[in-house]
PDB file of C-alpha atoms in Angstrom:
ATOM      1  CA  MET Y   1       9.244  -6.377 -16.856  1.00 64.00           C
ATOM      2  CA  SER Y   2      11.806  -3.967 -18.057  1.00 70.00           C
ATOM      3  CA  SER Y   3      15.519  -3.918 -16.870  1.00 81.00           C
ATOM      4  CA  GLY Y   4      15.272  -0.257 -15.604  1.00 90.00           C
ATOM      5  CA  GLN Y   5      12.948  -0.744 -12.835  1.00 95.00           C
ATOM      6  CA  HIS Y   6      13.873  -1.221  -9.545  1.00 96.00           C
ATOM      7  CA  LEU Y   7      13.079  -0.582  -5.937  1.00 97.00           C
ATOM      8  CA  ARG Y   8      15.095   2.322  -3.864  1.00 96.00           C
ATOM      9  CA  LEU Y   9      13.926   4.469  -0.458  1.00 95.00           C
ATOM     10  CA  ALA Y  10      11.846   7.376  -2.140  1.00 95.00           C
ATOM     11  CA  VAL Y  11      13.711  11.341  -1.655  1.00 95.00           C
ATOM     12  CA  PRO Y  12      12.738  14.726  -2.035  1.00 95.00           C
ATOM     13  CA  ALA Y  13      13.885  14.455  -5.467  1.00 95.00           C
ATOM     14  CA  ASP Y  14      10.977  12.305  -6.233  1.00 96.00           C
ATOM     15  CA  LEU Y  15       8.820  14.690  -4.953  1.00 94.00           C
ATOM     16  CA  ASP Y  16       7.046  15.663  -8.563  1.00 93.00           C
ATOM     17  CA  ALA Y  17       7.395  12.484  -9.687  1.00 94.00           C
ATOM     18  CA  ILE Y  18       5.039  11.601  -6.633  1.00 91.00           C
ATOM     19  CA  ALA Y  19       2.726  14.219  -7.418  1.00 88.00           C
ATOM     20  CA  GLU Y  20       2.568  13.435 -10.879  1.00 89.00           C
ATOM     21  CA  ILE Y  21       1.255   9.630 -10.497  1.00 88.00           C
ATOM     22  CA  LYS Y  22      -1.375  10.961  -7.626  1.00 80.00           C
ATOM     23  CA  LEU Y  23      -2.976  13.870 -10.387  1.00 79.00           C
ATOM     24  CA  HIS Y  24      -2.899  11.018 -12.860  1.00 76.00           C
ATOM     25  CA  LEU Y  25      -4.528   8.339 -10.132  1.00 74.00           C
ATOM     26  CA  ARG Y  26      -7.187  10.822  -9.454  1.00 62.00           C
ATOM     27  CA  MET Y  27     -10.573   9.009  -8.819  1.00 50.00           C
ATOM     28  CA  ARG Y  28     -12.841   8.786 -12.098  1.00 46.00           C
ATOM     29  CA  ALA Y  29     -14.796   5.004 -12.231  1.00 44.00           C
ATOM     30  CA  ASP Y  30     -14.070   3.190 -15.659  1.00 46.00           C
ATOM     31  CA  PRO Y  31     -16.648   4.161 -19.064  1.00 47.00           C
ATOM     32  CA  GLU Y  32     -17.906   0.748 -19.593  1.00 52.00           C
ATOM     33  CA  ASP Y  33     -17.936  -0.209 -16.269  1.00 48.00           C
ATOM     34  CA  THR Y  34     -21.477  -0.039 -15.154  1.00 43.00           C
ATOM     35  CA  SER Y  35     -20.866  -1.138 -11.156  1.00 48.00           C
ATOM     36  CA  GLN Y  36     -18.313   2.033 -10.501  1.00 44.00           C
ATOM     37  CA  SER Y  37     -14.845   0.643 -10.282  1.00 43.00           C
ATOM     38  CA  SER Y  38     -11.742   1.327 -11.063  1.00 40.00           C
ATOM     39  CA  ARG Y  39      -9.434  -0.881 -12.319  1.00 40.00           C
ATOM     40  CA  GLY Y  40      -6.332   1.631 -13.266  1.00 39.00           C
ATOM     41  CA  GLY Y  41      -6.816   2.558  -9.288  1.00 41.00           C
ATOM     42  CA  PHE Y  42      -6.739   6.224  -7.986  1.00 39.00           C
ATOM     43  CA  LEU Y  43      -5.536   7.987  -4.875  1.00 45.00           C
ATOM     44  CA  LEU Y  44      -7.284  10.286  -2.614  1.00 49.00           C
ATOM     45  CA  GLY Y  45      -5.639  13.164   0.126  1.00 53.00           C
ATOM     46  CA  THR Y  46      -2.307  13.855   0.577  1.00 60.00           C
ATOM     47  CA  SER Y  47      -0.988  16.983  -0.213  1.00 74.00           C
ATOM     48  CA  ARG Y  48       2.208  17.691  -1.373  1.00 82.00           C
ATOM     49  CA  ASP Y  49       3.739  18.844   2.341  1.00 85.00           C
ATOM     50  CA  GLN Y  50       2.448  15.107   3.383  1.00 83.00           C
ATOM     51  CA  TYR Y  51       4.307  13.634   0.679  1.00 85.00           C
ATOM     52  CA  ALA Y  52       7.445  15.535   1.922  1.00 89.00           C
ATOM     53  CA  ARG Y  53       6.647  13.844   5.837  1.00 86.00           C
ATOM     54  CA  LEU Y  54       6.204  11.078   4.087  1.00 86.00           C
ATOM     55  CA  ILE Y  55       9.095  10.854   2.051  1.00 90.00           C
ATOM     56  CA  ALA Y  56      11.193  11.993   5.474  1.00 88.00           C
ATOM     57  CA  GLY Y  57       9.724   9.120   7.320  1.00 86.00           C
ATOM     58  CA  GLY Y  58      11.807   6.511   5.519  1.00 87.00           C
ATOM     59  CA  HIS Y  59       9.184   4.195   4.520  1.00 88.00           C
ATOM     60  CA  THR Y  60       8.291   5.541   1.067  1.00 92.00           C
ATOM     61  CA  TRP Y  61       9.792   3.159  -1.188  1.00 95.00           C
ATOM     62  CA  VAL Y  62       9.721   3.972  -5.340  1.00 96.00           C
ATOM     63  CA  LEU Y  63       9.801   1.592  -8.265  1.00 96.00           C
ATOM     64  CA  GLY Y  64      11.589   3.266 -10.442  1.00 96.00           C
ATOM     65  CA  ASP Y  65      12.175   3.191 -13.701  1.00 94.00           C
ATOM     66  CA  ASP Y  66      15.886   3.738 -15.630  1.00 92.00           C
ATOM     67  CA  GLU Y  67      15.167   7.768 -14.261  1.00 90.00           C
ATOM     68  CA  ARG Y  68      11.739   7.310 -14.365  1.00 93.00           C
ATOM     69  CA  VAL Y  69       9.750   7.332 -11.131  1.00 95.00           C
ATOM     70  CA  ALA Y  70       6.479   4.224 -12.101  1.00 94.00           C
ATOM     71  CA  GLY Y  71       4.974   4.330  -8.782  1.00 93.00           C
ATOM     72  CA  PHE Y  72       5.387   4.464  -4.828  1.00 93.00           C
ATOM     73  CA  ALA Y  73       4.666   2.814  -2.044  1.00 92.00           C
ATOM     74  CA  ALA Y  74       4.156   5.349   1.553  1.00 90.00           C
ATOM     75  CA  ALA Y  75       4.246   4.023   4.731  1.00 89.00           C
ATOM     76  CA  LEU Y  76       3.731   5.082   8.344  1.00 87.00           C
ATOM     77  CA  PRO Y  77       5.921   2.823  11.635  1.00 89.00           C
ATOM     78  CA  ASP Y  78       3.727   2.584  14.680  1.00 88.00           C
ATOM     79  CA  ALA Y  79       4.331   6.185  16.255  1.00 86.00           C
ATOM     80  CA  GLU Y  80       2.847   7.580  12.687  1.00 85.00           C
ATOM     81  CA  LEU Y  81       0.484   5.715  12.662  1.00 82.00           C
ATOM     82  CA  ARG Y  82      -0.439   6.430  16.372  1.00 84.00           C
ATOM     83  CA  ALA Y  83      -0.967  10.042  15.539  1.00 83.00           C
ATOM     84  CA  SER Y  84      -2.980   9.596  11.950  1.00 77.00           C
ATOM     85  CA  GLU Y  85      -6.489  10.536  12.322  1.00 74.00           C
ATOM     86  CA  LEU Y  86      -6.506   6.985  11.059  1.00 70.00           C
ATOM     87  CA  TRP Y  87      -6.031   6.429  14.148  1.00 77.00           C
ATOM     88  CA  GLN Y  88      -8.612   8.004  16.006  1.00 76.00           C
ATOM     89  CA  ARG Y  89     -11.018   6.760  13.496  1.00 70.00           C
ATOM     90  CA  ARG Y  90     -10.459   3.520  15.057  1.00 70.00           C
ATOM     91  CA  GLY Y  91     -13.655   2.196  16.961  1.00 68.00           C
ATOM     92  CA  GLN Y  92     -15.489   2.311  13.346  1.00 65.00           C
ATOM     93  CA  LEU Y  93     -14.203  -0.835  12.421  1.00 60.00           C
ATOM     94  CA  GLY Y  94     -16.639  -2.382  14.815  1.00 56.00           C
ATOM     95  CA  LEU Y  95     -13.737  -5.161  15.690  1.00 55.00           C
ATOM     96  CA  GLY Y  96     -14.401  -4.906  19.709  1.00 53.00           C
ATOM     97  CA  GLU Y  97     -12.154  -6.641  21.410  1.00 58.00           C
ATOM     98  CA  ASP Y  98      -9.852  -8.456  19.159  1.00 60.00           C
ATOM     99  CA  LEU Y  99      -9.347  -4.897  17.569  1.00 62.00           C
ATOM    100  CA  ARG Y 100      -7.777  -3.994  21.767  1.00 68.00           C
ATOM    101  CA  ALA Y 101      -5.378  -7.061  21.519  1.00 71.00           C
ATOM    102  CA  LEU Y 102      -3.891  -5.505  18.505  1.00 76.00           C
ATOM    103  CA  GLU Y 103      -3.555  -2.198  19.867  1.00 78.00           C
ATOM    104  CA  ASP Y 104      -0.835  -3.512  22.454  1.00 82.00           C
ATOM    105  CA  LEU Y 105       0.984  -4.890  19.652  1.00 86.00           C
ATOM    106  CA  PRO Y 106       3.316  -2.438  17.122  1.00 91.00           C
ATOM    107  CA  LEU Y 107       1.071  -1.914  14.099  1.00 89.00           C
ATOM    108  CA  GLY Y 108       2.159  -0.158  10.804  1.00 89.00           C
ATOM    109  CA  TYR Y 109       0.309   1.904   8.374  1.00 88.00           C
ATOM    110  CA  LEU Y 110       0.752   1.251   4.760  1.00 88.00           C
ATOM    111  CA  ASP Y 111      -0.723   4.332   3.702  1.00 84.00           C
ATOM    112  CA  GLN Y 112      -0.657   4.361  -0.065  1.00 84.00           C
ATOM    113  CA  LEU Y 113       0.258   1.786  -3.021  1.00 85.00           C
ATOM    114  CA  ALA Y 114       0.127   3.572  -7.076  1.00 85.00           C
ATOM    115  CA  VAL Y 115       1.749   2.131 -10.150  1.00 88.00           C
ATOM    116  CA  LEU Y 116       1.437   3.586 -13.379  1.00 88.00           C
ATOM    117  CA  PRO Y 117      -1.468   1.361 -15.068  1.00 83.00           C
ATOM    118  CA  ASP Y 118       1.127  -0.312 -18.045  1.00 88.00           C
ATOM    119  CA  PRO Y 119       1.050  -3.738 -18.100  1.00 89.00           C
ATOM    120  CA  LYS Y 120       4.859  -3.740 -17.644  1.00 92.00           C
ATOM    121  CA  TYR Y 121       4.555  -2.261 -14.059  1.00 91.00           C
ATOM    122  CA  ARG Y 122       2.760  -5.615 -12.425  1.00 88.00           C
ATOM    123  CA  ILE Y 123       5.405  -7.239 -11.325  1.00 91.00           C
ATOM    124  CA  GLY Y 124       7.241  -4.414 -10.413  1.00 93.00           C
ATOM    125  CA  GLY Y 125       4.412  -3.036  -8.352  1.00 89.00           C
ATOM    126  CA  VAL Y 126       3.692  -6.598  -6.528  1.00 88.00           C
ATOM    127  CA  ALA Y 127       7.295  -6.488  -5.502  1.00 92.00           C
ATOM    128  CA  LEU Y 128       6.857  -2.840  -4.531  1.00 92.00           C
ATOM    129  CA  ALA Y 129       4.178  -3.665  -2.030  1.00 88.00           C
ATOM    130  CA  TYR Y 130       5.632  -6.121  -0.875  1.00 90.00           C
ATOM    131  CA  GLN Y 131       8.918  -4.469  -0.030  1.00 93.00           C
ATOM    132  CA  ALA Y 132       7.419  -1.765   1.720  1.00 92.00           C
ATOM    133  CA  VAL Y 133       5.174  -4.323   3.785  1.00 91.00           C
ATOM    134  CA  ALA Y 134       8.592  -5.948   4.820  1.00 92.00           C
ATOM    135  CA  SER Y 135      10.251  -3.120   5.556  1.00 93.00           C
ATOM    136  CA  LEU Y 136       7.534  -2.049   8.411  1.00 93.00           C
ATOM    137  CA  PHE Y 137       8.041  -6.071   9.449  1.00 93.00           C
ATOM    138  CA  ALA Y 138      11.837  -5.457  10.080  1.00 92.00           C
ATOM    139  CA  ALA Y 139      11.351  -2.386  11.789  1.00 91.00           C
ATOM    140  CA  GLY Y 140       9.240  -4.069  14.409  1.00 92.00           C
ATOM    141  CA  CYS Y 141       5.784  -3.910  13.325  1.00 93.00           C
ATOM    142  CA  ALA Y 142       3.806  -6.927  14.004  1.00 91.00           C
ATOM    143  CA  PHE Y 143       0.843  -6.504  11.517  1.00 89.00           C
ATOM    144  CA  VAL Y 144       0.506  -3.523   8.596  1.00 90.00           C
ATOM    145  CA  VAL Y 145      -3.215  -2.236   8.158  1.00 85.00           C
ATOM    146  CA  THR Y 146      -3.976  -0.636   5.053  1.00 85.00           C
ATOM    147  CA  THR Y 147      -7.328   1.136   3.575  1.00 83.00           C
ATOM    148  CA  VAL Y 148      -8.446   0.411  -0.143  1.00 84.00           C
ATOM    149  CA  VAL Y 149     -11.630   2.383  -1.427  1.00 82.00           C
ATOM    150  CA  ASP Y 150     -14.994   0.221  -1.328  1.00 84.00           C
ATOM    151  CA  LYS Y 151     -17.759   3.301  -2.234  1.00 82.00           C
ATOM    152  CA  PRO Y 152     -18.851   5.682  -4.188  1.00 79.00           C
ATOM    153  CA  VAL Y 153     -15.804   3.585  -6.607  1.00 78.00           C
ATOM    154  CA  ARG Y 154     -14.667   0.238  -5.510  1.00 82.00           C
ATOM    155  CA  ASN Y 155     -10.679   0.787  -6.071  1.00 76.00           C
ATOM    156  CA  LEU Y 156      -9.721  -3.029  -8.258  1.00 76.00           C
ATOM    157  CA  ALA Y 157      -5.981  -2.342  -8.938  1.00 69.00           C
ATOM    158  CA  SER Y 158      -4.140  -2.354  -5.345  1.00 72.00           C
ATOM    159  CA  ARG Y 159      -6.069  -5.179  -4.114  1.00 81.00           C
ATOM    160  CA  PRO Y 160      -4.788  -8.224  -6.636  1.00 78.00           C
ATOM    161  CA  LEU Y 161      -1.466  -6.474  -5.248  1.00 71.00           C
ATOM    162  CA  LEU Y 162      -2.412  -6.753  -1.736  1.00 77.00           C
ATOM    163  CA  ALA Y 163      -4.092 -10.660  -1.933  1.00 81.00           C
ATOM    164  CA  ALA Y 164      -0.270 -11.531  -3.065  1.00 77.00           C
ATOM    165  CA  ILE Y 165       0.913 -10.612   0.506  1.00 72.00           C
ATOM    166  CA  GLY Y 166      -1.890 -12.222   2.428  1.00 77.00           C
ATOM    167  CA  ALA Y 167      -3.725  -9.539   3.194  1.00 83.00           C
ATOM    168  CA  LEU Y 168      -6.816 -10.300   5.396  1.00 85.00           C
ATOM    169  CA  ARG Y 169     -10.358  -7.611   4.791  1.00 87.00           C
ATOM    170  CA  LEU Y 170     -10.653  -6.956   8.825  1.00 81.00           C
ATOM    171  CA  GLY Y 171     -13.796  -4.723   8.169  1.00 80.00           C
ATOM    172  CA  SER Y 172     -14.397  -0.698   6.452  1.00 81.00           C
ATOM    173  CA  ILE Y 173     -14.199   2.500   7.669  1.00 79.00           C
ATOM    174  CA  ASP Y 174     -16.195   6.027   6.312  1.00 79.00           C
ATOM    175  CA  GLU Y 175     -13.464   8.476   5.030  1.00 72.00           C
ATOM    176  CA  HIS Y 176     -14.100  12.187   3.536  1.00 71.00           C
ATOM    177  CA  TYR Y 177     -12.078  13.742   1.588  1.00 67.00           C
ATOM    178  CA  ALA Y 178     -12.816  17.789   0.431  1.00 65.00           C
ATOM    179  CA  ASP Y 179     -12.906  17.221  -2.983  1.00 63.00           C
ATOM    180  CA  VAL Y 180     -14.571  14.146  -3.330  1.00 64.00           C
ATOM    181  CA  GLY Y 181     -16.943  13.869  -0.625  1.00 73.00           C
ATOM    182  CA  ALA Y 182     -18.179  10.400   1.921  1.00 79.00           C
ATOM    183  CA  ILE Y 183     -15.789   7.396   0.624  1.00 79.00           C
ATOM    184  CA  THR Y 184     -16.572   3.648   2.439  1.00 85.00           C
ATOM    185  CA  SER Y 185     -13.116   1.748   2.633  1.00 83.00           C
ATOM    186  CA  ASP Y 186     -12.528  -1.736   3.353  1.00 87.00           C
ATOM    187  CA  VAL Y 187      -9.420  -2.168   5.601  1.00 83.00           C
ATOM    188  CA  PHE Y 188      -7.013  -4.496   5.365  1.00 88.00           C
ATOM    189  CA  MET Y 189      -4.360  -6.605   7.403  1.00 85.00           C
ATOM    190  CA  VAL Y 190      -1.006  -8.420   6.862  1.00 87.00           C
ATOM    191  CA  SER Y 191       0.559 -10.019   9.463  1.00 88.00           C
ATOM    192  CA  ARG Y 192       4.505 -10.871  10.009  1.00 89.00           C
ATOM    193  CA  ALA Y 193       3.633 -14.253   9.622  1.00 87.00           C
ATOM    194  CA  ALA Y 194       2.002 -14.051   5.863  1.00 87.00           C
ATOM    195  CA  LEU Y 195       5.443 -13.052   4.791  1.00 88.00           C
ATOM    196  CA  ASP Y 196       7.178 -15.443   6.282  1.00 89.00           C
ATOM    197  CA  PRO Y 197       7.104 -18.846   3.654  1.00 90.00           C
ATOM    198  CA  GLU Y 198       8.889 -20.741   6.562  1.00 90.00           C
ATOM    199  CA  LEU Y 199       5.480 -20.298   8.368  1.00 86.00           C
ATOM    200  CA  GLN Y 200       3.536 -21.655   5.721  1.00 85.00           C
ATOM    201  CA  THR Y 201       1.599 -24.472   5.042  1.00 85.00           C
ATOM    202  CA  ASP Y 202       0.134 -24.214   1.829  1.00 85.00           C
ATOM    203  CA  GLU Y 203       3.726 -24.732  -0.572  1.00 91.00           C
ATOM    204  CA  ARG Y 204       2.090 -22.925  -3.105  1.00 89.00           C
ATOM    205  CA  VAL Y 205       1.884 -19.782  -0.962  1.00 86.00           C
ATOM    206  CA  GLN Y 206       6.322 -20.921   0.704  1.00 89.00           C
ATOM    207  CA  ALA Y 207       6.957 -20.423  -3.385  1.00 92.00           C
ATOM    208  CA  GLN Y 208       4.924 -17.479  -4.357  1.00 88.00           C
ATOM    209  CA  LEU Y 209       6.484 -15.953  -1.298  1.00 90.00           C
ATOM    210  CA  ARG Y 210      10.147 -17.171  -1.776  1.00 93.00           C
ATOM    211  CA  ARG Y 211       9.591 -15.156  -5.100  1.00 92.00           C
ATOM    212  CA  LEU Y 212       8.618 -12.049  -3.981  1.00 90.00           C
ATOM    213  CA  GLN Y 213      11.535 -11.961  -1.452  1.00 93.00           C
ATOM    214  CA  ALA Y 214      13.854 -12.571  -4.512  1.00 94.00           C
ATOM    215  CA  LEU Y 215      12.850 -10.788  -6.786  1.00 94.00           C
ATOM    216  CA  ALA Y 216      12.347  -7.328  -4.360  1.00 94.00           C
ATOM    217  CA  SER Y 217      16.172  -8.356  -3.062  1.00 94.00           C
ATOM    218  CA  LYS Y 218      17.097  -8.353  -7.117  1.00 94.00           C
ATOM    219  CA  LEU Y 219      15.173  -4.910  -7.790  1.00 95.00           C
ATOM    220  CA  LYS Y 220      16.639  -3.423  -4.936  1.00 91.00           C
ATOM    221  CA  GLY Y 221      20.061  -4.004  -5.359  1.00 76.00           C
ATOM    222  CA  PRO Y 222      23.144  -4.369  -3.139  1.00 61.00           C
ATOM    223  CA  GLY Y 223      23.176  -2.209  -0.297  1.00 47.00           C
ATOM    224  CA  ARG Y 224      19.557  -0.980   0.178  1.00 50.00           C
ATOM    225  CA  ASP Y 225      17.702  -2.301   3.242  1.00 53.00           C
TER     226      ASP Y 225
END
């Protein structure tokens, strides 16, 4: 992990770099992988105008490497999540009463998580995921949900990052994108308690969370929330 890596909130000047990362991570299967999965990850949807709105919303974080933007995590707090298309299709999850119980709580949505496929950004990418979710909890969310593509190409890149912050799979949901067609995505949820080391009974998990807290704090530097 290079000394120039840092976390900060995205600003409008980051829009070109974010768009370039999206282009770099367009959907494609690994040629040597007959199971149609992508270890490098990929992004779908979201126009420049949408990215601009996400940045303006104040919950998009970037992983910088000196002056370069090496990754970003775009998130939506409760009000913006409830105004999204995903919220309108929440019944497709088939969670019944469990979903209705969650609907009464403030929720956040991790919309996109993307890091350039270079090993030197692996640790920073975990800290980026942690910080994006932690910032939603700091804004008052009780749970954070996110989606990761499963079919026709399984996105493998972000799953270890989600596992590192205690994400649980809720179910799956069907989506459609004009440029790639029908998509099935897994839906994950992270609880506030999952990121609180004081609420963990497993000492290994406690230690991992404390390391993530310390790393995110170090990469943010002084004076950043």
